[in-house]
Amino acid sequence: MLTEVQLDALREVSNIGMGHAATALSQLMGKTVYLNVPKVIAMDITSLPKVCGGAELMVAGIYLQILGNARGNILMVFPKDNALSILEKLLSPHQPTGTTLTELEISTLKEVGNILASAYLNALGNMLKMPLIPSIPLFSFDMAGAIVDDVLIALGEAGDAAFMIETEFTIGNERTSGHFFLLPATPSLDVILNAIDA
């Protein structure tokens, strides 16, 4: 179990990363985007569907591997309505229908995920003093339970710890949120914690 000091350090790194991501998203959208990380929670990986709103909730999931000296995975989960809200802002005047997603909409959400992951890993890599690189993102539009099951299969024995980095988007006057999960492989978790404690 992580101490409050360790969780605070992770939250600080997360806020730095999301600050960089907000700048990149603002440039992509041509309008100001603010990203805030109100809390970071350590949990068991099997709890992910519950904190996402329940196993049957329709969500957009973006999954990436962490490549470099510290290994692991990142999963971003946006409830369907929140994903559609982000698409509406990014692709205006395009209006997503929400029944199925077009190639453009999927590509846009993958790019959002790529920007968030790259900015976060850049901040985390600076803290660890090692380069961390995201893989090409994979996308799924399904029930939260099914997406998490797929991730668990992909992870295998990689690790059972997860950190939920709650992420709030403010675009214009509207706020929406998503869940950003850092899933470090067990040896990499030790590397992260040692860097925090140093």
PDB file of C-alpha atoms in Angstrom:
ATOM      1  CA  MET A   1       0.000   0.000   0.000  1.00  0.00           C
ATOM      2  CA  LEU A   2       1.295   3.443  -0.890  1.00  0.00           C
ATOM      3  CA  THR A   3       1.739   6.178   1.688  1.00  0.00           C
ATOM      4  CA  GLU A   4      -0.027   9.532   1.386  1.00  0.00           C
ATOM      5  CA  VAL A   5       3.342  11.134   0.546  1.00  0.00           C
ATOM      6  CA  GLN A   6       3.854   8.704  -2.360  1.00  0.00           C
ATOM      7  CA  LEU A   7       0.314   9.290  -3.658  1.00  0.00           C
ATOM      8  CA  ASP A   8       0.815  13.063  -3.402  1.00  0.00           C
ATOM      9  CA  ALA A   9       4.054  12.747  -5.396  1.00  0.00           C
ATOM     10  CA  LEU A  10       2.250  10.748  -8.092  1.00  0.00           C
ATOM     11  CA  ARG A  11      -0.521  13.351  -8.177  1.00  0.00           C
ATOM     12  CA  GLU A  12       2.055  16.121  -8.594  1.00  0.00           C
ATOM     13  CA  VAL A  13       3.722  14.256 -11.488  1.00  0.00           C
ATOM     14  CA  SER A  14       0.253  13.623 -12.972  1.00  0.00           C
ATOM     15  CA  ASN A  15      -0.663  17.307 -12.807  1.00  0.00           C
ATOM     16  CA  ILE A  16       2.603  18.265 -14.536  1.00  0.00           C
ATOM     17  CA  GLY A  17       1.932  15.705 -17.269  1.00  0.00           C
ATOM     18  CA  MET A  18      -1.671  16.794 -17.723  1.00  0.00           C
ATOM     19  CA  GLY A  19      -0.541  20.424 -17.900  1.00  0.00           C
ATOM     20  CA  HIS A  20       1.626  19.531 -20.902  1.00  0.00           C
ATOM     21  CA  ALA A  21      -1.265  17.511 -22.376  1.00  0.00           C
ATOM     22  CA  ALA A  22      -3.622  20.479 -21.976  1.00  0.00           C
ATOM     23  CA  THR A  23      -1.238  22.666 -23.996  1.00  0.00           C
ATOM     24  CA  ALA A  24      -1.055  20.055 -26.771  1.00  0.00           C
ATOM     25  CA  LEU A  25      -4.846  19.581 -26.825  1.00  0.00           C
ATOM     26  CA  SER A  26      -5.390  23.355 -26.871  1.00  0.00           C
ATOM     27  CA  GLN A  27      -3.199  23.585 -29.979  1.00  0.00           C
ATOM     28  CA  LEU A  28      -5.047  20.650 -31.585  1.00  0.00           C
ATOM     29  CA  MET A  29      -8.473  22.154 -30.877  1.00  0.00           C
ATOM     30  CA  GLY A  30      -7.685  25.814 -31.368  1.00  0.00           C
ATOM     31  CA  LYS A  31      -9.336  26.577 -28.006  1.00  0.00           C
ATOM     32  CA  THR A  32      -8.194  26.568 -24.403  1.00  0.00           C
ATOM     33  CA  VAL A  33      -8.283  23.230 -22.602  1.00  0.00           C
ATOM     34  CA  TYR A  34      -7.607  22.828 -18.879  1.00  0.00           C
ATOM     35  CA  LEU A  35      -6.776  19.454 -17.358  1.00  0.00           C
ATOM     36  CA  ASN A  36      -6.852  18.859 -13.642  1.00  0.00           C
ATOM     37  CA  VAL A  37      -6.011  15.799 -11.525  1.00  0.00           C
ATOM     38  CA  PRO A  38      -8.083  16.050  -8.319  1.00  0.00           C
ATOM     39  CA  LYS A  39      -6.937  12.692  -6.951  1.00  0.00           C
ATOM     40  CA  VAL A  40      -4.772   9.630  -7.461  1.00  0.00           C
ATOM     41  CA  ILE A  41      -5.972   6.346  -5.945  1.00  0.00           C
ATOM     42  CA  ALA A  42      -4.038   3.073  -5.595  1.00  0.00           C
ATOM     43  CA  MET A  43      -6.197  -0.007  -6.144  1.00  0.00           C
ATOM     44  CA  ASP A  44      -6.258  -3.646  -7.188  1.00  0.00           C
ATOM     45  CA  ILE A  45      -6.558  -4.033 -10.931  1.00  0.00           C
ATOM     46  CA  THR A  46      -9.739  -6.137 -10.630  1.00  0.00           C
ATOM     47  CA  SER A  47     -11.560  -3.075  -9.187  1.00  0.00           C
ATOM     48  CA  LEU A  48     -11.304  -1.146 -12.460  1.00  0.00           C
ATOM     49  CA  PRO A  49     -14.824  -1.881 -13.843  1.00  0.00           C
ATOM     50  CA  LYS A  50     -16.442  -0.801 -10.578  1.00  0.00           C
ATOM     51  CA  VAL A  51     -14.679   2.575 -10.425  1.00  0.00           C
ATOM     52  CA  CYS A  52     -15.459   3.145 -14.118  1.00  0.00           C
ATOM     53  CA  GLY A  53     -19.168   3.120 -13.264  1.00  0.00           C
ATOM     54  CA  GLY A  54     -19.991  -0.576 -13.430  1.00  0.00           C
ATOM     55  CA  ALA A  55     -19.139  -3.494 -15.721  1.00  0.00           C
ATOM     56  CA  GLU A  56     -22.129  -2.852 -18.050  1.00  0.00           C
ATOM     57  CA  LEU A  57     -21.509   0.871 -18.631  1.00  0.00           C
ATOM     58  CA  MET A  58     -20.714   1.694 -22.279  1.00  0.00           C
ATOM     59  CA  VAL A  59     -17.316   3.365 -22.458  1.00  0.00           C
ATOM     60  CA  ALA A  60     -14.571   4.348 -24.877  1.00  0.00           C
ATOM     61  CA  GLY A  61     -11.318   2.676 -23.884  1.00  0.00           C
ATOM     62  CA  ILE A  62      -7.824   3.596 -25.098  1.00  0.00           C
ATOM     63  CA  TYR A  63      -5.007   1.213 -24.225  1.00  0.00           C
ATOM     64  CA  LEU A  64      -1.237   1.702 -24.632  1.00  0.00           C
ATOM     65  CA  GLN A  65       1.879  -0.118 -23.527  1.00  0.00           C
ATOM     66  CA  ILE A  66       4.713   1.727 -21.774  1.00  0.00           C
ATOM     67  CA  LEU A  67       8.018   1.045 -23.525  1.00  0.00           C
ATOM     68  CA  GLY A  68      11.408   1.861 -22.052  1.00  0.00           C
ATOM     69  CA  ASN A  69      13.349   1.034 -18.903  1.00  0.00           C
ATOM     70  CA  ALA A  70      10.154   0.974 -16.821  1.00  0.00           C
ATOM     71  CA  ARG A  71       7.412  -1.183 -18.327  1.00  0.00           C
ATOM     72  CA  GLY A  72       3.680  -1.229 -17.870  1.00  0.00           C
ATOM     73  CA  ASN A  73       0.423  -0.164 -19.445  1.00  0.00           C
ATOM     74  CA  ILE A  74      -1.947   2.770 -19.565  1.00  0.00           C
ATOM     75  CA  LEU A  75      -5.715   2.458 -19.896  1.00  0.00           C
ATOM     76  CA  MET A  76      -7.942   5.483 -20.411  1.00  0.00           C
ATOM     77  CA  VAL A  77     -11.684   5.061 -19.954  1.00  0.00           C
ATOM     78  CA  PHE A  78     -14.285   7.661 -20.905  1.00  0.00           C
ATOM     79  CA  PRO A  79     -17.985   6.985 -20.243  1.00  0.00           C
ATOM     80  CA  LYS A  80     -19.860   7.092 -23.566  1.00  0.00           C
ATOM     81  CA  ASP A  81     -21.478  10.496 -22.927  1.00  0.00           C
ATOM     82  CA  ASN A  82     -18.137  12.038 -21.917  1.00  0.00           C
ATOM     83  CA  ALA A  83     -16.393  10.607 -24.994  1.00  0.00           C
ATOM     84  CA  LEU A  84     -19.135  12.064 -27.228  1.00  0.00           C
ATOM     85  CA  SER A  85     -18.801  15.419 -25.464  1.00  0.00           C
ATOM     86  CA  ILE A  86     -15.041  15.480 -26.154  1.00  0.00           C
ATOM     87  CA  LEU A  87     -15.670  14.563 -29.806  1.00  0.00           C
ATOM     88  CA  GLU A  88     -18.278  17.308 -30.116  1.00  0.00           C
ATOM     89  CA  LYS A  89     -15.729  19.893 -28.919  1.00  0.00           C
ATOM     90  CA  LEU A  90     -12.895  18.544 -31.068  1.00  0.00           C
ATOM     91  CA  LEU A  91     -14.827  17.988 -34.282  1.00  0.00           C
ATOM     92  CA  SER A  92     -17.323  20.877 -34.172  1.00  0.00           C
ATOM     93  CA  PRO A  93     -19.561  21.362 -36.166  1.00  0.00           C
ATOM     94  CA  HIS A  94     -19.529  17.559 -36.612  1.00  0.00           C
ATOM     95  CA  GLN A  95     -22.117  15.905 -34.331  1.00  0.00           C
ATOM     96  CA  PRO A  96     -21.381  12.321 -33.197  1.00  0.00           C
ATOM     97  CA  THR A  97     -24.457  10.071 -33.125  1.00  0.00           C
ATOM     98  CA  GLY A  98     -23.167   7.805 -30.346  1.00  0.00           C
ATOM     99  CA  THR A  99     -24.621   4.564 -31.709  1.00  0.00           C
ATOM    100  CA  THR A 100     -21.402   3.579 -33.452  1.00  0.00           C
ATOM    101  CA  LEU A 101     -18.216   5.576 -33.902  1.00  0.00           C
ATOM    102  CA  THR A 102     -16.849   6.560 -37.312  1.00  0.00           C
ATOM    103  CA  GLU A 103     -13.188   6.082 -38.261  1.00  0.00           C
ATOM    104  CA  LEU A 104     -12.685   9.836 -37.789  1.00  0.00           C
ATOM    105  CA  GLU A 105     -14.168   9.734 -34.281  1.00  0.00           C
ATOM    106  CA  ILE A 106     -12.081   6.692 -33.287  1.00  0.00           C
ATOM    107  CA  SER A 107      -8.936   8.288 -34.717  1.00  0.00           C
ATOM    108  CA  THR A 108      -9.676  11.510 -32.795  1.00  0.00           C
ATOM    109  CA  LEU A 109     -10.121   9.720 -29.458  1.00  0.00           C
ATOM    110  CA  LYS A 110      -6.953   7.687 -30.065  1.00  0.00           C
ATOM    111  CA  GLU A 111      -5.088  10.939 -30.693  1.00  0.00           C
ATOM    112  CA  VAL A 112      -6.450  12.384 -27.427  1.00  0.00           C
ATOM    113  CA  GLY A 113      -5.250   9.235 -25.661  1.00  0.00           C
ATOM    114  CA  ASN A 114      -1.857   9.450 -27.344  1.00  0.00           C
ATOM    115  CA  ILE A 115      -1.425  13.098 -26.283  1.00  0.00           C
ATOM    116  CA  LEU A 116      -2.437  12.334 -22.679  1.00  0.00           C
ATOM    117  CA  ALA A 117      -0.200   9.261 -22.432  1.00  0.00           C
ATOM    118  CA  SER A 118       2.816  10.937 -24.065  1.00  0.00           C
ATOM    119  CA  ALA A 119       2.607  13.992 -21.813  1.00  0.00           C
ATOM    120  CA  TYR A 120       2.130  11.870 -18.696  1.00  0.00           C
ATOM    121  CA  LEU A 121       5.017   9.536 -19.538  1.00  0.00           C
ATOM    122  CA  ASN A 122       7.259  12.502 -20.304  1.00  0.00           C
ATOM    123  CA  ALA A 123       6.617  13.895 -16.812  1.00  0.00           C
ATOM    124  CA  LEU A 124       7.016  10.467 -15.174  1.00  0.00           C
ATOM    125  CA  GLY A 125      10.173   9.783 -17.190  1.00  0.00           C
ATOM    126  CA  ASN A 126      11.666  13.086 -16.047  1.00  0.00           C
ATOM    127  CA  MET A 127      11.054  12.072 -12.425  1.00  0.00           C
ATOM    128  CA  LEU A 128      12.568   8.614 -13.005  1.00  0.00           C
ATOM    129  CA  LYS A 129      15.388  10.096 -15.138  1.00  0.00           C
ATOM    130  CA  MET A 130      14.684   7.600 -17.919  1.00  0.00           C
ATOM    131  CA  PRO A 131      12.813   7.782 -21.253  1.00  0.00           C
ATOM    132  CA  LEU A 132       9.313   6.264 -21.310  1.00  0.00           C
ATOM    133  CA  ILE A 133       7.590   5.872 -24.667  1.00  0.00           C
ATOM    134  CA  PRO A 134       3.927   5.011 -25.362  1.00  0.00           C
ATOM    135  CA  SER A 135       3.064   2.342 -27.933  1.00  0.00           C
ATOM    136  CA  ILE A 136       0.523   2.938 -30.701  1.00  0.00           C
ATOM    137  CA  PRO A 137      -2.882   3.200 -28.943  1.00  0.00           C
ATOM    138  CA  LEU A 138      -5.546   0.516 -29.282  1.00  0.00           C
ATOM    139  CA  PHE A 139      -9.219   1.527 -29.099  1.00  0.00           C
ATOM    140  CA  SER A 140     -12.388  -0.199 -27.963  1.00  0.00           C
ATOM    141  CA  PHE A 141     -15.997   1.007 -27.661  1.00  0.00           C
ATOM    142  CA  ASP A 142     -17.693  -1.529 -25.409  1.00  0.00           C
ATOM    143  CA  MET A 143     -18.921  -2.244 -21.892  1.00  0.00           C
ATOM    144  CA  ALA A 144     -16.368  -1.379 -19.193  1.00  0.00           C
ATOM    145  CA  GLY A 145     -16.200  -4.982 -17.958  1.00  0.00           C
ATOM    146  CA  ALA A 146     -15.346  -6.325 -21.416  1.00  0.00           C
ATOM    147  CA  ILE A 147     -12.624  -3.714 -21.982  1.00  0.00           C
ATOM    148  CA  VAL A 148     -11.015  -4.390 -18.600  1.00  0.00           C
ATOM    149  CA  ASP A 149     -11.187  -8.161 -19.221  1.00  0.00           C
ATOM    150  CA  ASP A 150      -9.315  -7.663 -22.506  1.00  0.00           C
ATOM    151  CA  VAL A 151      -6.666  -5.597 -20.723  1.00  0.00           C
ATOM    152  CA  LEU A 152      -6.278  -8.207 -17.966  1.00  0.00           C
ATOM    153  CA  ILE A 153      -5.720 -10.903 -20.619  1.00  0.00           C
ATOM    154  CA  ALA A 154      -3.136  -8.707 -22.344  1.00  0.00           C
ATOM    155  CA  LEU A 155      -1.377  -8.004 -19.045  1.00  0.00           C
ATOM    156  CA  GLY A 156      -1.097 -11.664 -18.031  1.00  0.00           C
ATOM    157  CA  GLU A 157       1.193 -11.728 -15.019  1.00  0.00           C
ATOM    158  CA  ALA A 158       2.572  -8.228 -15.570  1.00  0.00           C
ATOM    159  CA  GLY A 159       1.264  -6.849 -12.292  1.00  0.00           C
ATOM    160  CA  ASP A 160      -1.829  -6.460 -10.153  1.00  0.00           C
ATOM    161  CA  ALA A 161      -1.410  -2.858  -8.966  1.00  0.00           C
ATOM    162  CA  ALA A 162      -3.249   0.022 -10.593  1.00  0.00           C
ATOM    163  CA  PHE A 163      -3.298   3.752 -10.038  1.00  0.00           C
ATOM    164  CA  MET A 164      -6.415   5.664 -11.001  1.00  0.00           C
ATOM    165  CA  ILE A 165      -5.537   9.199 -12.018  1.00  0.00           C
ATOM    166  CA  GLU A 166      -8.860  11.015 -12.136  1.00  0.00           C
ATOM    167  CA  THR A 167      -8.735  13.509 -14.995  1.00  0.00           C
ATOM    168  CA  GLU A 168     -11.041  16.514 -15.393  1.00  0.00           C
ATOM    169  CA  PHE A 169     -11.254  18.302 -18.755  1.00  0.00           C
ATOM    170  CA  THR A 170     -12.495  21.872 -18.923  1.00  0.00           C
ATOM    171  CA  ILE A 171     -13.144  22.997 -22.501  1.00  0.00           C
ATOM    172  CA  GLY A 172     -14.661  26.447 -22.682  1.00  0.00           C
ATOM    173  CA  ASN A 173     -17.217  26.555 -19.875  1.00  0.00           C
ATOM    174  CA  GLU A 174     -17.929  22.836 -19.895  1.00  0.00           C
ATOM    175  CA  ARG A 175     -16.299  20.209 -17.719  1.00  0.00           C
ATOM    176  CA  THR A 176     -16.064  16.511 -18.439  1.00  0.00           C
ATOM    177  CA  SER A 177     -13.979  13.738 -16.939  1.00  0.00           C
ATOM    178  CA  GLY A 178     -12.348  10.411 -17.602  1.00  0.00           C
ATOM    179  CA  HIS A 179     -10.317   7.765 -15.833  1.00  0.00           C
ATOM    180  CA  PHE A 180      -6.616   7.397 -16.557  1.00  0.00           C
ATOM    181  CA  PHE A 181      -5.135   4.160 -15.185  1.00  0.00           C
ATOM    182  CA  LEU A 182      -1.405   3.576 -14.777  1.00  0.00           C
ATOM    183  CA  LEU A 183      -0.737  -0.175 -14.639  1.00  0.00           C
ATOM    184  CA  PRO A 184       2.979  -0.662 -13.913  1.00  0.00           C
ATOM    185  CA  ALA A 185       4.660  -4.047 -14.216  1.00  0.00           C
ATOM    186  CA  THR A 186       5.758  -5.200 -10.738  1.00  0.00           C
ATOM    187  CA  PRO A 187       9.516  -4.437 -11.153  1.00  0.00           C
ATOM    188  CA  SER A 188       8.659  -1.005 -12.596  1.00  0.00           C
ATOM    189  CA  LEU A 189       6.435  -0.194  -9.613  1.00  0.00           C
ATOM    190  CA  ASP A 190       9.504  -0.570  -7.391  1.00  0.00           C
ATOM    191  CA  VAL A 191      11.469   1.749  -9.704  1.00  0.00           C
ATOM    192  CA  ILE A 192       8.697   4.386  -9.509  1.00  0.00           C
ATOM    193  CA  LEU A 193       8.376   4.166  -5.720  1.00  0.00           C
ATOM    194  CA  ASN A 194      12.137   4.319  -5.209  1.00  0.00           C
ATOM    195  CA  ALA A 195      12.299   7.460  -7.362  1.00  0.00           C
ATOM    196  CA  ILE A 196       9.465   9.059  -5.375  1.00  0.00           C
ATOM    197  CA  ASP A 197      11.176   8.255  -2.062  1.00  0.00           C
ATOM    198  CA  ALA A 198      14.610   9.454  -3.219  1.00  0.00           C
TER     199      ALA A 198
END
